[in-house]
Amino acid sequence: MIFERAVIRVKPGEDANFKAAVQAAAPLFQRAKGCVSMQLEQSVEYPDRYTLVVGWQTVEDHTVDFRNSADFQEWRRLAGPYFAEPPEVQHLGTVLQAF
């Protein structure tokens, strides 16, 4: 499994709208090919920074199938207006899980 990690800075005063948009977009991810999990984390130190962590079976499930879908366009329509800047996205693979 691969994890997509997107660090997202949200425009000032838009936190509630952004969280509502991500909640509304959850079904888009849930029905996406190869998507197995989704969670949103908020930084304690920098409350305008969020990390969206999405579990995918393969990188291509995200980068090819989801990104080329109408559901991706809908995700951006819902959440994009609240981005202060483009998200920083990485794909991570677990190399060690100690406990």
Coordinates of N, CA, C and O in Angstrom, one line a residue:
M1 N 0.8 -1.2 0.0 CA 0.0 0.0 0.0 C 0.9 1.2 0.0 O 2.0 1.2 0.6
I2 N 0.4 2.3 -0.6 CA 1.1 3.6 -0.8 C 0.2 4.6 -0.1 O -1.0 4.6 -0.1
F3 N 0.9 5.6 0.6 CA 0.2 6.7 1.2 C 0.5 8.0 0.5 O 1.6 8.3 0.3
E4 N -0.6 8.6 0.1 CA -0.5 10.0 -0.5 C -0.5 10.9 0.7 O -1.4 10.8 1.5
R5 N 0.5 11.8 0.8 CA 0.5 12.8 1.9 C 0.4 14.1 1.2 O 1.4 14.5 0.5
A6 N -0.6 14.9 1.4 CA -0.8 16.2 0.9 C -0.8 17.2 2.0 O -1.7 17.2 2.8
V7 N 0.2 18.1 2.1 CA 0.2 19.2 3.1 C -0.5 20.4 2.4 O -0.1 20.8 1.4
I8 N -1.5 20.8 3.1 CA -2.4 21.9 2.6 C -2.4 23.0 3.6 O -2.8 22.9 4.7
R9 N -2.1 24.2 3.1 CA -2.3 25.5 3.9 C -3.6 26.1 3.4 O -3.9 26.2 2.3
V10 N -4.4 26.4 4.5 CA -5.7 26.9 4.2 C -5.7 28.5 4.4 O -5.0 29.0 5.3
K11 N -6.5 29.1 3.6 CA -6.6 30.6 3.7 C -7.1 31.0 5.1 O -8.0 30.3 5.7
P12 N -6.7 32.1 5.6 CA -7.2 32.6 6.9 C -8.7 32.7 7.0 O -9.3 33.2 6.0
G13 N -9.2 32.2 8.1 CA -10.7 32.2 8.3 C -11.5 31.2 7.5 O -12.7 31.2 7.6
E14 N -10.9 30.3 6.8 CA -11.6 29.3 6.0 C -11.5 27.9 6.5 O -11.9 27.0 5.9
D15 N -11.0 27.8 7.8 CA -10.9 26.4 8.3 C -12.2 25.6 8.3 O -12.2 24.5 7.9
A16 N -13.3 26.2 8.8 CA -14.5 25.5 8.9 C -15.0 25.1 7.5 O -15.5 24.0 7.3
N17 N -14.9 26.0 6.6 CA -15.3 25.7 5.2 C -14.5 24.6 4.6 O -15.0 23.7 3.9
F18 N -13.2 24.7 4.8 CA -12.3 23.6 4.3 C -12.6 22.3 4.9 O -12.7 21.3 4.1
K19 N -12.8 22.2 6.2 CA -13.1 20.9 6.8 C -14.4 20.4 6.3 O -14.6 19.2 6.0
A20 N -15.4 21.2 6.1 CA -16.7 20.8 5.5 C -16.5 20.3 4.1 O -17.2 19.3 3.7
A21 N -15.7 20.9 3.3 CA -15.4 20.5 1.9 C -14.8 19.2 1.9 O -15.1 18.3 1.0
V22 N -13.8 18.9 2.8 CA -13.1 17.6 2.8 C -14.1 16.5 3.2 O -14.2 15.5 2.6
Q23 N -15.0 16.8 4.2 CA -16.0 15.9 4.6 C -16.9 15.6 3.4 O -17.3 14.4 3.2
A24 N -17.4 16.6 2.7 CA -18.2 16.4 1.5 C -17.5 15.6 0.4 O -18.2 14.9 -0.3
A25 N -16.2 15.7 0.3 CA -15.5 15.0 -0.7 C -15.1 13.6 -0.3 O -14.7 12.8 -1.2
A26 N -15.3 13.2 0.9 CA -14.9 11.8 1.3 C -15.5 10.7 0.4 O -14.8 9.8 0.1
P27 N -16.8 10.8 0.0 CA -17.3 9.7 -0.8 C -16.6 9.7 -2.2 O -16.5 8.6 -2.8
L28 N -16.0 10.8 -2.7 CA -15.3 10.7 -3.9 C -14.1 9.8 -3.8 O -13.7 9.1 -4.7
F29 N -13.4 9.9 -2.7 CA -12.2 9.1 -2.4 C -12.7 7.7 -2.1 O -12.0 6.7 -2.6
Q30 N -13.7 7.5 -1.3 CA -14.1 6.2 -0.9 C -14.5 5.3 -2.1 O -14.2 4.1 -2.1
R31 N -15.0 5.9 -3.2 CA -15.4 5.1 -4.4 C -14.3 5.0 -5.4 O -14.5 4.3 -6.4
A32 N -13.2 5.7 -5.2 CA -12.1 5.7 -6.2 C -11.4 4.3 -6.2 O -11.2 3.7 -5.2
K33 N -11.1 3.9 -7.4 CA -10.3 2.7 -7.6 C -9.1 2.6 -6.8 O -8.3 3.6 -6.8
G34 N -8.9 1.6 -6.0 CA -7.7 1.4 -5.2 C -7.6 2.3 -3.9 O -6.6 2.2 -3.2
C35 N -8.6 3.1 -3.6 CA -8.5 3.9 -2.4 C -9.0 3.1 -1.2 O -10.0 2.5 -1.2
V36 N -8.1 3.0 -0.2 CA -8.5 2.2 1.0 C -8.6 2.9 2.3 O -9.2 2.4 3.2
S37 N -8.2 4.2 2.3 CA -8.4 5.0 3.5 C -8.2 6.5 3.2 O -7.6 6.8 2.2
M38 N -8.7 7.3 4.1 CA -8.6 8.7 4.0 C -8.7 9.4 5.4 O -9.6 9.0 6.1
Q39 N -7.8 10.2 5.7 CA -7.9 11.0 6.9 C -7.3 12.4 6.8 O -6.4 12.6 6.0
L40 N -7.8 13.3 7.6 CA -7.3 14.7 7.6 C -6.8 15.0 9.0 O -7.5 14.8 9.9
E41 N -5.6 15.5 9.0 CA -4.9 15.9 10.2 C -4.7 17.4 10.2 O -4.4 18.0 9.2
Q42 N -4.8 18.0 11.4 CA -4.5 19.4 11.5 C -3.3 19.6 12.4 O -3.2 19.0 13.5
S43 N -2.4 20.5 12.0 CA -1.2 20.8 12.8 C -1.6 21.5 14.0 O -2.4 22.5 14.0
V44 N -1.0 21.1 15.2 CA -1.2 21.8 16.4 C -0.4 23.1 16.5 O -0.9 24.1 16.9
E45 N 0.8 23.0 16.0 CA 1.7 24.2 16.0 C 1.3 25.3 14.9 O 1.4 26.5 15.2
Y46 N 0.8 24.8 13.8 CA 0.5 25.7 12.7 C -1.0 25.3 12.2 O -1.2 24.6 11.3
P47 N -2.0 25.9 12.9 CA -3.4 25.4 12.7 C -3.9 25.7 11.3 O -4.9 25.1 10.9
D48 N -3.2 26.5 10.5 CA -3.6 26.7 9.1 C -3.1 25.6 8.2 O -3.4 25.6 7.0
R49 N -2.4 24.6 8.7 CA -1.8 23.5 7.9 C -2.5 22.2 8.2 O -2.6 21.8 9.4
Y50 N -2.9 21.6 7.2 CA -3.5 20.3 7.3 C -2.7 19.3 6.5 O -2.1 19.6 5.5
T51 N -2.8 18.0 6.9 CA -2.2 16.9 6.1 C -3.3 15.9 5.8 O -4.0 15.4 6.7
L52 N -3.6 15.8 4.5 CA -4.5 14.8 4.0 C -3.7 13.5 3.7 O -2.7 13.6 3.0
V53 N -4.1 12.4 4.3 CA -3.4 11.2 4.1 C -4.4 10.2 3.5 O -5.4 9.9 4.1
V54 N -4.1 9.7 2.3 CA -4.9 8.8 1.6 C -4.2 7.5 1.3 O -3.1 7.6 0.8
G55 N -4.7 6.4 1.7 CA -4.1 5.1 1.4 C -4.6 4.6 0.0 O -5.8 4.6 -0.3
W56 N -3.7 4.2 -0.8 CA -3.9 3.7 -2.2 C -3.3 2.4 -2.3 O -2.2 2.1 -1.8
Q57 N -3.9 1.5 -3.1 CA -3.3 0.2 -3.4 C -2.0 0.4 -4.2 O -1.0 -0.3 -4.0
T58 N -2.0 1.3 -5.2 CA -0.9 1.6 -6.0 C -0.8 3.1 -6.2 O -1.8 3.8 -6.1
V59 N 0.4 3.6 -6.6 CA 0.6 5.0 -6.9 C -0.3 5.4 -8.1 O -0.9 6.4 -8.2
E60 N -0.4 4.5 -9.1 CA -1.2 4.7 -10.3 C -2.7 4.9 -10.0 O -3.4 5.6 -10.7
D61 N -3.1 4.2 -9.0 CA -4.5 4.4 -8.6 C -4.8 5.9 -8.3 O -5.9 6.4 -8.6
H62 N -3.8 6.5 -7.7 CA -4.0 8.0 -7.4 C -3.6 8.8 -8.6 O -4.4 9.6 -9.1
T63 N -2.4 8.6 -9.1 CA -1.8 9.5 -10.1 C -2.4 9.4 -11.5 O -2.5 10.4 -12.3
V64 N -2.9 8.2 -11.8 CA -3.5 8.0 -13.2 C -5.1 8.0 -13.0 O -5.8 8.8 -13.6
D65 N -5.6 7.0 -12.3 CA -7.0 6.8 -12.3 C -7.8 7.9 -11.6 O -8.7 8.5 -12.2
F66 N -7.4 8.3 -10.4 CA -8.1 9.3 -9.6 C -7.9 10.7 -10.2 O -8.8 11.4 -10.5
R67 N -6.6 11.0 -10.5 CA -6.3 12.4 -11.0 C -7.0 12.6 -12.4 O -7.2 13.8 -12.7
N68 N -7.3 11.6 -13.1 CA -7.9 11.8 -14.5 C -9.4 11.6 -14.4 O -10.0 11.5 -15.5
S69 N -10.0 11.6 -13.2 CA -11.4 11.3 -13.1 C -12.2 12.6 -12.8 O -11.6 13.6 -12.4
A70 N -13.5 12.5 -13.1 CA -14.4 13.6 -12.7 C -14.4 13.8 -11.2 O -14.6 15.0 -10.8
D71 N -14.2 12.8 -10.5 CA -14.2 12.9 -9.0 C -13.1 13.7 -8.5 O -13.2 14.5 -7.5
F72 N -11.9 13.7 -9.2 CA -10.8 14.5 -8.8 C -11.2 16.0 -9.1 O -10.9 16.9 -8.3
Q73 N -11.8 16.2 -10.2 CA -12.2 17.6 -10.5 C -13.2 18.1 -9.5 O -13.1 19.3 -9.1
E74 N -14.1 17.3 -9.0 CA -15.0 17.6 -8.0 C -14.3 17.9 -6.7 O -14.7 18.8 -6.0
W75 N -13.3 17.1 -6.3 CA -12.6 17.3 -5.1 C -11.9 18.7 -5.2 O -12.0 19.5 -4.2
R76 N -11.3 19.0 -6.3 CA -10.7 20.4 -6.4 C -11.7 21.5 -6.4 O -11.4 22.6 -5.9
R77 N -12.9 21.2 -7.0 CA -13.9 22.3 -6.9 C -14.4 22.5 -5.5 O -14.6 23.6 -5.1
L78 N -14.5 21.4 -4.7 CA -15.0 21.6 -3.3 C -13.9 22.2 -2.4 O -14.2 23.1 -1.7
A79 N -12.7 21.7 -2.4 CA -11.7 22.1 -1.5 C -10.7 23.2 -2.0 O -10.2 24.0 -1.2
G80 N -10.5 23.2 -3.3 CA -9.5 24.1 -3.9 C -9.7 25.6 -3.5 O -8.7 26.3 -3.3
P81 N -10.9 26.1 -3.4 CA -11.1 27.5 -3.1 C -10.5 27.9 -1.8 O -10.2 29.1 -1.5
Y82 N -10.2 26.9 -0.9 CA -9.7 27.3 0.4 C -8.2 27.1 0.6 O -7.6 27.4 1.6
F83 N -7.6 26.6 -0.5 CA -6.1 26.4 -0.5 C -5.4 27.8 -0.5 O -5.7 28.6 -1.4
A84 N -4.5 28.0 0.4 CA -3.7 29.3 0.4 C -2.6 29.2 -0.7 O -2.2 30.2 -1.2
E85 N -2.2 28.0 -1.1 CA -1.2 27.7 -2.1 C -1.4 26.3 -2.6 O -2.1 25.5 -1.9
P86 N -0.8 25.9 -3.7 CA -0.9 24.5 -4.1 C -0.4 23.5 -3.0 O 0.6 23.8 -2.4
P87 N -1.1 22.4 -2.8 CA -0.7 21.5 -1.8 C 0.7 20.8 -2.2 O 1.0 20.7 -3.4
E88 N 1.4 20.4 -1.2 CA 2.7 19.7 -1.4 C 2.3 18.2 -1.3 O 1.9 17.8 -0.2
V89 N 2.5 17.5 -2.4 CA 2.0 16.1 -2.4 C 3.2 15.1 -2.5 O 4.1 15.4 -3.4
Q90 N 3.2 14.1 -1.7 CA 4.2 13.0 -1.8 C 3.5 11.7 -1.7 O 2.4 11.6 -1.2
H91 N 4.2 10.6 -2.2 CA 3.7 9.3 -2.1 C 4.7 8.5 -1.2 O 5.9 8.6 -1.5
L92 N 4.2 7.9 -0.2 CA 5.1 7.2 0.8 C 4.8 5.7 0.9 O 3.6 5.3 0.8
G93 N 5.8 5.0 1.0 CA 5.7 3.5 1.2 C 6.3 3.2 2.6 O 7.4 3.7 2.9
T94 N 5.7 2.4 3.3 CA 6.2 2.0 4.7 C 7.3 1.1 4.5 O 7.2 0.0 3.8
V95 N 8.5 1.4 5.1 CA 9.6 0.5 5.1 C 9.9 -0.2 6.5 O 10.6 -1.2 6.5
L96 N 9.3 0.4 7.5 CA 9.4 -0.2 8.8 C 8.2 0.2 9.7 O 7.8 1.4 9.7
Q97 N 7.6 -0.8 10.3 CA 6.5 -0.5 11.3 C 7.0 -1.3 12.5 O 6.8 -2.5 12.6
A98 N 7.5 -0.5 13.5 CA 8.1 -1.2 14.7 C 7.1 -1.7 15.7 O 7.2 -2.7 16.3
F99 N 6.0 -0.9 15.9 CA 4.9 -1.4 16.8 C 3.7 -0.6 16.5 O 3.6 0.3 15.7

